[in-house]
JSON list of C-alpha atoms in Angstrom, two decimals:
[
{"chain": "A", "resi": 401, "resn": "GLN", "atom": "CA", "xyz": [-39.30, -130.44, 42.59]},
{"chain": "A", "resi": 402, "resn": "ASP", "atom": "CA", "xyz": [-36.13, -131.50, 40.73]},
{"chain": "A", "resi": 403, "resn": "ILE", "atom": "CA", "xyz": [-37.79, -130.65, 37.40]},
{"chain": "A", "resi": 404, "resn": "THR", "atom": "CA", "xyz": [-38.66, -127.19, 38.68]},
{"chain": "A", "resi": 405, "resn": "ILE", "atom": "CA", "xyz": [-35.02, -126.58, 39.62]},
{"chain": "A", "resi": 406, "resn": "ILE", "atom": "CA", "xyz": [-33.83, -127.89, 36.25]},
{"chain": "A", "resi": 407, "resn": "ASN", "atom": "CA", "xyz": [-36.34, -125.72, 34.37]},
{"chain": "A", "resi": 408, "resn": "LYS", "atom": "CA", "xyz": [-35.32, -122.64, 36.36]},
{"chain": "A", "resi": 409, "resn": "SER", "atom": "CA", "xyz": [-31.64, -123.32, 35.70]},
{"chain": "A", "resi": 410, "resn": "GLN", "atom": "CA", "xyz": [-32.26, -123.78, 31.98]},
{"chain": "A", "resi": 411, "resn": "SER", "atom": "CA", "xyz": [-34.26, -120.56, 31.87]},
{"chain": "A", "resi": 412, "resn": "GLN", "atom": "CA", "xyz": [-31.48, -118.65, 33.61]},
{"chain": "A", "resi": 413, "resn": "LEU", "atom": "CA", "xyz": [-28.89, -120.13, 31.28]},
{"chain": "A", "resi": 414, "resn": "GLN", "atom": "CA", "xyz": [-30.95, -119.06, 28.26]},
{"chain": "A", "resi": 415, "resn": "MET", "atom": "CA", "xyz": [-31.22, -115.51, 29.67]},
{"chain": "A", "resi": 416, "resn": "VAL", "atom": "CA", "xyz": [-27.45, -115.29, 30.11]},
{"chain": "A", "resi": 417, "resn": "ALA", "atom": "CA", "xyz": [-26.87, -116.62, 26.58]},
{"chain": "A", "resi": 418, "resn": "ASN", "atom": "CA", "xyz": [-29.28, -114.02, 25.18]},
{"chain": "A", "resi": 419, "resn": "ASP", "atom": "CA", "xyz": [-27.58, -111.24, 27.15]},
{"chain": "A", "resi": 420, "resn": "LEU", "atom": "CA", "xyz": [-24.18, -112.30, 25.81]},
{"chain": "A", "resi": 421, "resn": "ARG", "atom": "CA", "xyz": [-25.47, -112.40, 22.22]},
{"chain": "A", "resi": 422, "resn": "LEU", "atom": "CA", "xyz": [-26.89, -108.91, 22.63]},
{"chain": "A", "resi": 423, "resn": "LEU", "atom": "CA", "xyz": [-23.64, -107.64, 24.14]},
{"chain": "A", "resi": 424, "resn": "ILE", "atom": "CA", "xyz": [-21.58, -109.07, 21.27]},
{"chain": "A", "resi": 425, "resn": "GLU", "atom": "CA", "xyz": [-23.94, -107.82, 18.58]},
{"chain": "A", "resi": 426, "resn": "THR", "atom": "CA", "xyz": [-24.23, -104.26, 19.93]},
{"chain": "A", "resi": 427, "resn": "ALA", "atom": "CA", "xyz": [-20.63, -103.77, 21.09]},
{"chain": "A", "resi": 428, "resn": "ASN", "atom": "CA", "xyz": [-18.87, -100.65, 19.85]},
{"chain": "A", "resi": 429, "resn": "ALA", "atom": "CA", "xyz": [-15.89, -102.78, 18.83]},
{"chain": "A", "resi": 430, "resn": "PRO", "atom": "CA", "xyz": [-15.50, -105.40, 16.14]},
{"chain": "A", "resi": 431, "resn": "ILE", "atom": "CA", "xyz": [-15.99, -108.89, 17.53]},
{"chain": "A", "resi": 432, "resn": "PHE", "atom": "CA", "xyz": [-15.56, -112.00, 15.44]},
{"chain": "A", "resi": 433, "resn": "GLY", "atom": "CA", "xyz": [-14.91, -115.63, 16.15]},
{"chain": "A", "resi": 434, "resn": "ILE", "atom": "CA", "xyz": [-13.51, -118.57, 14.28]},
{"chain": "A", "resi": 435, "resn": "ASP", "atom": "CA", "xyz": [-13.70, -122.28, 14.97]},
{"chain": "A", "resi": 436, "resn": "THR", "atom": "CA", "xyz": [-10.75, -124.67, 15.11]},
{"chain": "A", "resi": 437, "resn": "ASP", "atom": "CA", "xyz": [-10.82, -124.95, 11.30]},
{"chain": "A", "resi": 438, "resn": "GLY", "atom": "CA", "xyz": [-10.54, -121.18, 10.84]},
{"chain": "A", "resi": 439, "resn": "LEU", "atom": "CA", "xyz": [-14.16, -120.78, 9.75]},
{"chain": "A", "resi": 440, "resn": "VAL", "atom": "CA", "xyz": [-16.00, -117.67, 10.90]},
{"chain": "A", "resi": 441, "resn": "ASN", "atom": "CA", "xyz": [-18.66, -118.48, 13.51]},
{"chain": "A", "resi": 442, "resn": "GLU", "atom": "CA", "xyz": [-19.30, -115.01, 14.95]},
{"chain": "A", "resi": 443, "resn": "TRP", "atom": "CA", "xyz": [-19.37, -111.55, 13.32]},
{"chain": "A", "resi": 444, "resn": "ASN", "atom": "CA", "xyz": [-20.93, -108.55, 14.99]},
{"chain": "A", "resi": 445, "resn": "ARG", "atom": "CA", "xyz": [-22.34, -105.32, 13.53]},
{"chain": "A", "resi": 446, "resn": "LYS", "atom": "CA", "xyz": [-19.15, -103.35, 14.14]},
{"chain": "A", "resi": 447, "resn": "ALA", "atom": "CA", "xyz": [-17.04, -105.97, 12.34]},
{"chain": "A", "resi": 448, "resn": "ALA", "atom": "CA", "xyz": [-19.46, -105.69, 9.42]},
{"chain": "A", "resi": 449, "resn": "ALA", "atom": "CA", "xyz": [-19.31, -101.88, 9.44]},
{"chain": "A", "resi": 450, "resn": "ILE", "atom": "CA", "xyz": [-15.50, -101.77, 9.51]},
{"chain": "A", "resi": 451, "resn": "THR", "atom": "CA", "xyz": [-14.91, -104.47, 6.88]},
{"chain": "A", "resi": 452, "resn": "SER", "atom": "CA", "xyz": [-17.97, -103.93, 4.68]},
{"chain": "A", "resi": 453, "resn": "PHE", "atom": "CA", "xyz": [-18.62, -107.68, 4.84]},
{"chain": "A", "resi": 454, "resn": "SER", "atom": "CA", "xyz": [-22.03, -108.62, 6.24]},
{"chain": "A", "resi": 455, "resn": "LYS", "atom": "CA", "xyz": [-22.47, -111.41, 8.74]},
{"chain": "A", "resi": 456, "resn": "GLU", "atom": "CA", "xyz": [-24.20, -113.45, 6.06]},
{"chain": "A", "resi": 457, "resn": "GLU", "atom": "CA", "xyz": [-21.21, -113.06, 3.72]},
{"chain": "A", "resi": 458, "resn": "VAL", "atom": "CA", "xyz": [-18.61, -114.29, 6.20]},
{"chain": "A", "resi": 459, "resn": "MET", "atom": "CA", "xyz": [-20.30, -116.93, 8.32]},
{"chain": "A", "resi": 460, "resn": "GLY", "atom": "CA", "xyz": [-18.86, -120.37, 7.66]},
{"chain": "A", "resi": 461, "resn": "HIS", "atom": "CA", "xyz": [-16.07, -119.09, 5.42]},
{"chain": "A", "resi": 462, "resn": "ASP", "atom": "CA", "xyz": [-12.32, -119.37, 5.98]},
{"chain": "A", "resi": 463, "resn": "LEU", "atom": "CA", "xyz": [-11.31, -116.07, 7.58]},
{"chain": "A", "resi": 464, "resn": "VAL", "atom": "CA", "xyz": [-7.68, -116.05, 6.42]},
{"chain": "A", "resi": 465, "resn": "ARG", "atom": "CA", "xyz": [-8.06, -117.34, 2.88]},
{"chain": "A", "resi": 466, "resn": "LYS", "atom": "CA", "xyz": [-11.13, -115.31, 2.00]},
{"chain": "A", "resi": 467, "resn": "PHE", "atom": "CA", "xyz": [-10.90, -112.06, 3.97]},
{"chain": "A", "resi": 468, "resn": "ILE", "atom": "CA", "xyz": [-7.22, -111.39, 4.67]},
{"chain": "A", "resi": 469, "resn": "THR", "atom": "CA", "xyz": [-5.06, -109.90, 1.92]},
{"chain": "A", "resi": 470, "resn": "ALA", "atom": "CA", "xyz": [-2.39, -112.20, 0.46]},
{"chain": "A", "resi": 471, "resn": "GLU", "atom": "CA", "xyz": [0.49, -110.28, 2.01]},
{"chain": "A", "resi": 472, "resn": "TYR", "atom": "CA", "xyz": [-0.81, -110.92, 5.56]},
{"chain": "A", "resi": 473, "resn": "GLN", "atom": "CA", "xyz": [-2.30, -114.41, 5.21]},
{"chain": "A", "resi": 474, "resn": "ASP", "atom": "CA", "xyz": [0.76, -116.32, 6.48]},
{"chain": "A", "resi": 475, "resn": "SER", "atom": "CA", "xyz": [1.26, -114.18, 9.56]},
{"chain": "A", "resi": 476, "resn": "VAL", "atom": "CA", "xyz": [-2.45, -114.17, 10.44]},
{"chain": "A", "resi": 477, "resn": "ALA", "atom": "CA", "xyz": [-2.72, -117.92, 9.89]},
{"chain": "A", "resi": 478, "resn": "GLU", "atom": "CA", "xyz": [0.03, -118.47, 12.49]},
{"chain": "A", "resi": 479, "resn": "VAL", "atom": "CA", "xyz": [-2.07, -116.81, 15.16]}
]
């Protein structure tokens, strides 16, 4: 019985994760994420449309150094 409860919980967790991925990807607003090193780890369709950078182009790259113009890099890096 414990395994059944665990399996059900894991299934529900996977459904929530899938729903969140779909929400992020289809949002009508740009959504992006970076890790603690400043590397892009999320980039939705709207972010790609606005910036003209595809998800494949930005994932794993340093957001500030590669995609922010030189004049704004210092101020953005502080955030």
